[in-house]
Amino acid sequence: GSSLEPEERSMEPPAVPEQEEEEEEEEEEGAVPLSMAPGPVGCQLFGYVGIEAVLDQMKIKTMKTGFEFNIMVVGQSGLGKSTMVNTLFKSKVSRKSSQPGQEERIPKTVQLQSITHIIQEKGVKMKLTVTDTPGFGDQINNDNCWDPIIKYINEQYERYLREEILITRKRKIPDTRVHGCVYFVPPTGHWLRPLDLEFMRRLSKIVNVVPVIAKADTLTLEERAEFKQRIQEDLRTHAISVYPQEDFDQDPEDRALNNRIREKIPFAVVGADQEHQVNGKRVLGRKTKWGIIEVENPAHCEFPLLQDLLIRSHLQDLKDITHNVHYESYRVRRLNESNRPGLG
């Protein structure tokens, strides 16, 4: 719909009078209808048409309007969720849970905090919303601590659905749906806890869940490899489908790429929002007595893999699966409920 789009013109042939149609039908009684006639898969062009210009049009439109991306981080306090988000987007997009010098108070229940920022890079504008979940898994009794998170995700689906079914809809519906949920697994080096399994089992049905091993620098390389293997076994045993889901691979190329990603999940990540001088270059990293752990160095941790997945290679796919799979299943369920007799 912009004013630059050409008028729609019908490519169908002009209407033929009924009498002429009857004569043609008599003459071509044994002919195969046009719609059933076999045709070539492609059509050879004899000159430049300009079809590829649609890519430039889409790019210009996206740069003007921008796009939305909503991410949720879930995990216990102290696993570096805020630092990881700041490292992902190289800006202060997630606030710390407590100010320096103040005692951190753990909420008695899970409280969700959303922060929205506008990020611009090379003319592309992104409205980023980060949702944190303080209080998750920090209590003695963590029964049903995932309920507020499930409720929040479904509320965003409901908000989008209510806008979508209006008679006079907005030209662009505000999208607050959660496109990806990064779940932080504590670096215990053993098996997944029942809390981790139950959370991912429930949440993977309604949102794209990406598990990561937090603060992976506390594990040796051997411990990290063994821990990842145990987590993968746990996910297979309990039939938990994390992102990228194997069922949604569209073609062999996507399947080959996603298979390589699935072999690496969960990513062993390290977050840092401070720069250090290494060999004359400024790098993001964590300084220890033994040296500096470079966050963006694949030899030190798998943070670059997580960044590629969430932003550089699969950001649009995260949004597409959220809309076409998770939101669609919620929409069908809600509309079926409203159509049942006796329900308002």
Tab-separated table of C-alpha atoms in Angstrom:
chain	number	residue	atom	x	y	z
A	1	GLY	CA	0.000	0.000	0.000
A	2	SER	CA	2.298	2.980	-0.453
A	3	SER	CA	1.601	5.732	-2.990
A	4	LEU	CA	4.542	4.548	-5.082
A	5	GLU	CA	2.901	1.233	-5.933
A	6	PRO	CA	1.432	0.994	-9.459
A	7	GLU	CA	-2.266	0.507	-10.021
A	8	GLU	CA	-3.438	-3.088	-10.102
A	9	ARG	CA	-4.325	-4.122	-13.621
A	10	SER	CA	-6.078	-7.319	-14.568
A	11	MET	CA	-4.072	-9.640	-16.794
A	12	GLU	CA	-7.194	-11.546	-17.883
A	13	PRO	CA	-8.389	-11.271	-21.511
A	14	PRO	CA	-11.438	-9.088	-22.219
A	15	ALA	CA	-14.862	-10.614	-21.764
A	16	VAL	CA	-16.310	-12.462	-24.772
A	17	PRO	CA	-20.055	-12.241	-25.574
A	18	GLU	CA	-22.088	-15.294	-24.632
A	19	GLN	CA	-22.962	-16.136	-28.249
A	20	GLU	CA	-19.331	-16.162	-29.300
A	21	GLU	CA	-18.451	-18.248	-26.248
A	22	GLU	CA	-21.008	-20.900	-27.259
A	23	GLU	CA	-19.616	-21.011	-30.818
A	24	GLU	CA	-16.076	-21.398	-29.524
A	25	GLU	CA	-17.139	-24.169	-27.174
A	26	GLU	CA	-18.737	-26.065	-30.077
A	27	GLU	CA	-15.631	-25.685	-32.208
A	28	GLU	CA	-13.272	-26.718	-29.385
A	29	GLU	CA	-15.428	-29.405	-27.867
A	30	GLY	CA	-12.597	-31.862	-27.506
A	31	ALA	CA	-10.007	-29.322	-26.401
A	32	VAL	CA	-8.425	-29.425	-22.945
A	33	PRO	CA	-9.429	-26.473	-20.720
A	34	LEU	CA	-6.714	-23.832	-20.351
A	35	SER	CA	-6.539	-24.245	-16.581
A	36	MET	CA	-5.849	-27.962	-16.988
A	37	ALA	CA	-3.408	-27.697	-19.867
A	38	PRO	CA	0.139	-28.584	-18.846
A	39	GLY	CA	2.532	-25.655	-18.933
A	40	PRO	CA	6.223	-25.017	-18.354
A	41	VAL	CA	7.464	-24.451	-14.817
A	42	GLY	CA	9.334	-21.263	-15.755
A	43	CYS	CA	9.067	-18.682	-18.496
A	44	GLN	CA	12.086	-17.434	-20.442
A	45	LEU	CA	12.357	-13.650	-20.563
A	46	PHE	CA	13.570	-11.915	-23.739
A	47	GLY	CA	14.758	-8.797	-21.933
A	48	TYR	CA	15.152	-7.127	-18.558
A	49	VAL	CA	11.810	-6.783	-16.760
A	50	GLY	CA	12.902	-5.475	-13.356
A	51	ILE	CA	11.387	-8.127	-11.091
A	52	GLU	CA	14.454	-8.052	-8.846
A	53	ALA	CA	13.691	-4.418	-7.971
A	54	VAL	CA	11.074	-5.674	-5.525
A	55	LEU	CA	13.937	-6.502	-3.144
A	56	ASP	CA	15.050	-2.868	-3.192
A	57	GLN	CA	11.442	-1.775	-2.599
A	58	MET	CA	11.154	-4.067	0.430
A	59	LYS	CA	14.473	-2.810	1.796
A	60	ILE	CA	13.474	0.842	1.417
A	61	LYS	CA	10.103	0.226	3.059
A	62	THR	CA	11.669	-1.660	5.973
A	63	MET	CA	14.249	1.080	6.523
A	64	LYS	CA	11.476	3.685	6.631
A	65	THR	CA	9.058	1.847	8.918
A	66	GLY	CA	11.518	-0.253	10.916
A	67	PHE	CA	10.566	-3.538	12.568
A	68	GLU	CA	9.891	-4.973	16.000
A	69	PHE	CA	11.734	-7.700	17.876
A	70	ASN	CA	10.753	-8.915	21.333
A	71	ILE	CA	13.017	-11.141	23.385
A	72	MET	CA	12.558	-12.661	26.842
A	73	VAL	CA	15.335	-13.824	29.162
A	74	VAL	CA	14.557	-16.371	31.867
A	75	GLY	CA	16.816	-17.758	34.574
A	76	GLN	CA	17.860	-17.513	38.184
A	77	SER	CA	19.385	-14.355	39.581
A	78	GLY	CA	23.128	-14.009	39.143
A	79	LEU	CA	23.409	-15.862	35.823
A	80	GLY	CA	24.182	-12.691	33.863
A	81	LYS	CA	20.921	-12.245	31.943
A	82	SER	CA	21.107	-8.444	31.787
A	83	THR	CA	24.794	-8.500	30.862
A	84	MET	CA	24.142	-11.036	28.115
A	85	VAL	CA	21.405	-8.916	26.515
A	86	ASN	CA	23.614	-5.816	26.664
A	87	THR	CA	26.407	-7.812	25.015
A	88	LEU	CA	24.072	-9.104	22.285
A	89	PHE	CA	22.999	-5.642	21.174
A	90	LYS	CA	26.174	-3.784	22.249
A	91	SER	CA	24.195	-1.193	24.175
A	92	LYS	CA	22.603	-0.716	27.585
A	93	VAL	CA	19.240	-2.213	26.647
A	94	SER	CA	18.706	-4.176	29.872
A	95	ARG	CA	19.017	-2.607	33.285
A	96	LYS	CA	20.654	-4.298	36.244
A	97	SER	CA	18.367	-5.775	38.868
A	98	SER	CA	20.010	-3.668	41.565
A	99	GLN	CA	22.085	-0.517	41.708
A	100	PRO	CA	25.759	-0.667	42.764
A	101	GLY	CA	26.118	-0.493	46.517
A	102	GLN	CA	22.526	-1.561	47.162
A	103	GLU	CA	21.439	-4.932	48.406
A	104	GLU	CA	19.644	-6.926	45.745
A	105	ARG	CA	16.165	-7.912	46.837
A	106	ILE	CA	14.836	-11.148	45.389
A	107	PRO	CA	11.113	-10.819	44.551
A	108	LYS	CA	8.804	-13.175	46.424
A	109	THR	CA	7.115	-14.079	43.141
A	110	VAL	CA	8.087	-13.940	39.492
A	111	GLN	CA	7.775	-10.349	38.277
A	112	LEU	CA	8.095	-9.457	34.616
A	113	GLN	CA	9.820	-6.240	33.594
A	114	SER	CA	9.805	-5.057	29.979
A	115	ILE	CA	12.084	-2.357	28.594
A	116	THR	CA	11.737	-0.991	25.054
A	117	HIS	CA	14.502	0.717	23.091
A	118	ILE	CA	14.907	1.995	19.538
A	119	ILE	CA	18.162	0.726	18.007
A	120	GLN	CA	19.482	2.040	14.675
A	121	GLU	CA	22.265	0.584	12.576
A	122	LYS	CA	23.126	1.712	9.019
A	123	GLY	CA	19.723	3.292	8.555
A	124	VAL	CA	17.751	0.266	9.790
A	125	LYS	CA	15.571	0.980	12.820
A	126	MET	CA	14.552	-1.764	15.247
A	127	LYS	CA	12.151	-1.447	18.160
A	128	LEU	CA	13.608	-3.876	20.687
A	129	THR	CA	11.675	-5.009	23.767
A	130	VAL	CA	13.536	-7.005	26.424
A	131	THR	CA	11.453	-8.803	29.064
A	132	ASP	CA	13.251	-9.948	32.210
A	133	THR	CA	11.864	-12.368	34.807
A	134	PRO	CA	13.285	-11.533	38.253
A	135	GLY	CA	12.383	-14.041	40.932
A	136	PHE	CA	12.285	-17.070	38.634
A	137	GLY	CA	13.704	-20.139	40.373
A	138	ASP	CA	14.978	-18.143	43.370
A	139	GLN	CA	12.499	-19.423	45.948
A	140	ILE	CA	12.602	-22.486	48.182
A	141	ASN	CA	9.363	-23.679	46.608
A	142	ASN	CA	9.383	-23.024	42.863
A	143	ASP	CA	6.131	-24.817	42.044
A	144	ASN	CA	4.316	-23.200	39.114
A	145	CYS	CA	6.827	-20.349	38.898
A	146	TRP	CA	6.395	-20.523	35.116
A	147	ASP	CA	2.699	-19.580	35.318
A	148	PRO	CA	3.272	-15.758	35.245
A	149	ILE	CA	5.534	-16.206	32.207
A	150	ILE	CA	2.986	-18.333	30.329
A	151	LYS	CA	0.273	-15.838	31.261
A	152	TYR	CA	2.344	-12.924	29.939
A	153	ILE	CA	3.088	-14.655	26.614
A	154	ASN	CA	-0.579	-15.554	26.111
A	155	GLU	CA	-1.628	-12.007	26.996
A	156	GLN	CA	0.488	-10.675	24.137
A	157	TYR	CA	-1.141	-13.168	21.755
A	158	GLU	CA	-4.562	-12.100	23.021
A	159	ARG	CA	-3.744	-8.431	22.548
A	160	TYR	CA	-2.678	-9.047	18.954
A	161	LEU	CA	-5.768	-11.208	18.292
A	162	ARG	CA	-8.151	-8.542	19.586
A	163	GLU	CA	-6.602	-5.981	17.250
A	164	GLU	CA	-6.695	-8.407	14.343
A	165	ILE	CA	-10.408	-9.311	14.576
A	166	LEU	CA	-11.623	-5.698	14.717
A	167	ILE	CA	-13.823	-4.618	11.815
A	168	THR	CA	-11.677	-1.529	11.246
A	169	ARG	CA	-8.139	-2.685	11.883
A	170	LYS	CA	-5.018	-0.620	12.218
A	171	ARG	CA	-2.849	-0.520	9.153
A	172	LYS	CA	0.012	-1.931	11.224
A	173	ILE	CA	-0.904	-3.853	14.371
A	174	PRO	CA	1.572	-3.225	17.230
A	175	ASP	CA	3.446	-6.482	17.780
A	176	THR	CA	4.271	-7.213	21.422
A	177	ARG	CA	4.391	-11.002	20.993
A	178	VAL	CA	7.513	-12.701	22.377
A	179	HIS	CA	9.579	-13.879	19.405
A	180	GLY	CA	12.263	-15.685	21.359
A	181	CYS	CA	12.876	-16.851	24.930
A	182	VAL	CA	16.502	-17.356	25.986
A	183	TYR	CA	16.596	-19.778	28.916
A	184	PHE	CA	19.715	-19.654	31.116
A	185	VAL	CA	20.803	-23.023	32.488
A	186	PRO	CA	23.052	-22.839	35.598
A	187	PRO	CA	26.574	-24.191	34.908
A	188	THR	CA	26.285	-27.130	37.315
A	189	GLY	CA	28.024	-29.592	35.005
A	190	HIS	CA	25.509	-32.330	35.879
A	191	TRP	CA	22.012	-32.931	34.502
A	192	LEU	CA	19.159	-30.545	33.901
A	193	ARG	CA	17.109	-29.847	37.025
A	194	PRO	CA	13.409	-30.798	37.134
A	195	LEU	CA	12.669	-27.041	37.099
A	196	ASP	CA	14.599	-26.612	33.831
A	197	LEU	CA	12.891	-29.583	32.190
A	198	GLU	CA	9.392	-28.580	33.255
A	199	PHE	CA	9.858	-24.979	32.161
A	200	MET	CA	11.167	-25.864	28.711
A	201	ARG	CA	8.545	-28.588	28.263
A	202	ARG	CA	5.723	-26.117	28.909
A	203	LEU	CA	7.169	-23.035	27.213
A	204	SER	CA	8.428	-24.733	24.047
A	205	LYS	CA	4.791	-25.308	23.053
A	206	ILE	CA	3.943	-21.596	22.963
A	207	VAL	CA	7.222	-19.758	22.219
A	208	ASN	CA	10.647	-20.284	20.626
A	209	VAL	CA	12.938	-21.427	23.471
A	210	VAL	CA	16.724	-21.144	23.054
A	211	PRO	CA	18.624	-22.738	25.975
A	212	VAL	CA	22.110	-21.495	26.862
A	213	ILE	CA	24.649	-22.493	29.501
A	214	ALA	CA	25.261	-19.346	31.518
A	215	LYS	CA	28.715	-18.312	32.732
A	216	ALA	CA	30.369	-21.134	30.799
A	217	ASP	CA	33.813	-19.859	31.822
A	218	THR	CA	33.277	-21.587	35.186
A	219	LEU	CA	33.508	-24.988	33.425
A	220	THR	CA	36.531	-26.625	31.850
A	221	LEU	CA	36.294	-27.541	28.170
A	222	GLU	CA	35.810	-31.225	29.073
A	223	GLU	CA	33.095	-30.407	31.631
A	224	ARG	CA	31.368	-28.123	29.150
A	225	ALA	CA	31.283	-30.758	26.385
A	226	GLU	CA	29.994	-33.423	28.776
A	227	PHE	CA	27.338	-31.079	30.204
A	228	LYS	CA	26.093	-30.161	26.715
A	229	GLN	CA	25.820	-33.834	25.793
A	230	ARG	CA	23.791	-34.578	28.927
A	231	ILE	CA	21.455	-31.664	28.251
A	232	GLN	CA	20.884	-32.875	24.682
A	233	GLU	CA	20.074	-36.344	26.013
A	234	ASP	CA	17.619	-34.860	28.517
A	235	LEU	CA	15.861	-32.872	25.799
A	236	ARG	CA	15.529	-35.963	23.583
A	237	THR	CA	14.353	-38.166	26.451
A	238	HIS	CA	11.595	-35.730	27.474
A	239	ALA	CA	10.661	-34.888	23.844
A	240	ILE	CA	11.359	-31.164	24.321
A	241	SER	CA	11.639	-29.324	21.012
A	242	VAL	CA	13.726	-26.177	21.381
A	243	TYR	CA	14.477	-23.669	18.635
A	244	PRO	CA	15.251	-24.292	15.786
A	245	GLN	CA	12.522	-26.954	15.710
A	246	GLU	CA	13.165	-29.813	13.316
A	247	ASP	CA	9.501	-29.948	12.263
A	248	PHE	CA	9.631	-26.449	10.779
A	249	ASP	CA	12.599	-26.868	8.422
A	250	GLN	CA	11.299	-25.839	5.001
A	251	ASP	CA	13.922	-27.169	2.597
A	252	PRO	CA	17.125	-29.255	2.595
A	253	GLU	CA	19.350	-26.167	2.898
A	254	ASP	CA	17.494	-24.987	6.016
A	255	ARG	CA	17.633	-28.484	7.466
A	256	ALA	CA	21.393	-28.750	6.899
A	257	LEU	CA	22.022	-25.344	8.503
A	258	ASN	CA	19.705	-26.002	11.458
A	259	ASN	CA	21.188	-29.470	12.027
A	260	ARG	CA	24.589	-27.831	12.566
A	261	ILE	CA	22.972	-25.418	15.022
A	262	ARG	CA	21.122	-28.180	16.863
A	263	GLU	CA	24.397	-30.028	17.382
A	264	LYS	CA	25.753	-26.988	19.261
A	265	ILE	CA	22.677	-26.302	21.440
A	266	PRO	CA	22.740	-25.348	24.248
A	267	PHE	CA	25.293	-22.638	23.536
A	268	ALA	CA	27.925	-22.209	26.227
A	269	VAL	CA	28.050	-18.429	26.543
A	270	VAL	CA	29.902	-15.744	28.481
A	271	GLY	CA	28.583	-12.194	28.734
A	272	ALA	CA	30.600	-9.022	29.281
A	273	ASP	CA	29.844	-5.342	28.773
A	274	GLN	CA	33.361	-4.039	29.392
A	275	GLU	CA	36.112	-3.561	26.830
A	276	HIS	CA	39.747	-4.557	27.336
A	277	GLN	CA	42.948	-4.035	25.359
A	278	VAL	CA	44.178	-7.250	23.717
A	279	ASN	CA	47.057	-7.162	21.194
A	280	GLY	CA	46.363	-3.519	20.423
A	281	LYS	CA	42.610	-4.063	19.870
A	282	ARG	CA	39.606	-3.254	22.036
A	283	VAL	CA	37.587	-6.404	22.722
A	284	LEU	CA	34.605	-7.264	24.903
A	285	GLY	CA	35.656	-9.668	27.606
A	286	ARG	CA	35.982	-10.725	31.236
A	287	LYS	CA	39.295	-10.134	32.960
A	288	THR	CA	40.635	-12.855	35.251
A	289	LYS	CA	43.974	-13.580	36.928
A	290	TRP	CA	44.842	-15.939	34.065
A	291	GLY	CA	43.943	-13.616	31.219
A	292	ILE	CA	40.984	-12.134	29.376
A	293	ILE	CA	38.075	-14.235	28.148
A	294	GLU	CA	37.081	-12.699	24.822
A	295	VAL	CA	33.325	-12.886	24.454
A	296	GLU	CA	33.315	-12.645	20.651
A	297	ASN	CA	36.124	-15.136	20.150
A	298	PRO	CA	34.717	-18.564	19.087
A	299	ALA	CA	37.745	-20.249	20.639
A	300	HIS	CA	36.770	-18.898	24.088
A	301	CYS	CA	32.980	-19.322	24.126
A	302	GLU	CA	29.929	-19.811	21.881
A	303	PHE	CA	28.468	-16.339	22.261
A	304	PRO	CA	29.051	-15.581	18.519
A	305	LEU	CA	26.849	-18.585	17.657
A	306	LEU	CA	24.040	-17.245	19.837
A	307	GLN	CA	24.368	-13.780	18.317
A	308	ASP	CA	24.273	-15.197	14.794
A	309	LEU	CA	21.183	-17.266	15.604
A	310	LEU	CA	19.158	-14.514	17.271
A	311	ILE	CA	20.121	-11.578	15.048
A	312	ARG	CA	22.147	-12.258	11.924
A	313	SER	CA	20.669	-15.442	10.469
A	314	HIS	CA	17.374	-16.392	12.155
A	315	LEU	CA	15.757	-13.184	13.424
A	316	GLN	CA	13.111	-13.137	10.690
A	317	ASP	CA	12.578	-16.882	11.060
A	318	LEU	CA	11.926	-16.407	14.784
A	319	LYS	CA	9.245	-13.852	13.921
A	320	ASP	CA	7.746	-16.045	11.189
A	321	ILE	CA	7.447	-19.127	13.409
A	322	THR	CA	5.970	-17.003	16.199
A	323	HIS	CA	3.300	-15.686	13.829
A	324	ASN	CA	2.619	-18.759	11.696
A	325	VAL	CA	2.903	-21.485	14.342
A	326	HIS	CA	2.645	-20.347	17.966
A	327	TYR	CA	0.273	-17.431	17.467
A	328	GLU	CA	-1.764	-19.377	14.913
A	329	SER	CA	-2.332	-22.264	17.321
A	330	TYR	CA	-3.389	-19.785	20.018
A	331	ARG	CA	-5.730	-18.002	17.582
A	332	VAL	CA	-7.389	-21.257	16.490
A	333	ARG	CA	-7.874	-22.355	20.098
A	334	ARG	CA	-9.389	-19.026	21.156
A	335	LEU	CA	-11.741	-18.832	18.179
A	336	ASN	CA	-12.880	-22.418	18.756
A	337	GLU	CA	-13.597	-21.574	22.394
A	338	SER	CA	-15.620	-18.494	21.454
A	339	ASN	CA	-17.663	-20.471	18.894
A	340	ARG	CA	-18.776	-23.135	21.344
A	341	PRO	CA	-22.451	-22.987	22.346
A	342	GLY	CA	-23.078	-21.210	25.616
A	343	LEU	CA	-19.852	-19.165	25.504
A	344	GLY	CA	-19.919	-15.412	25.046
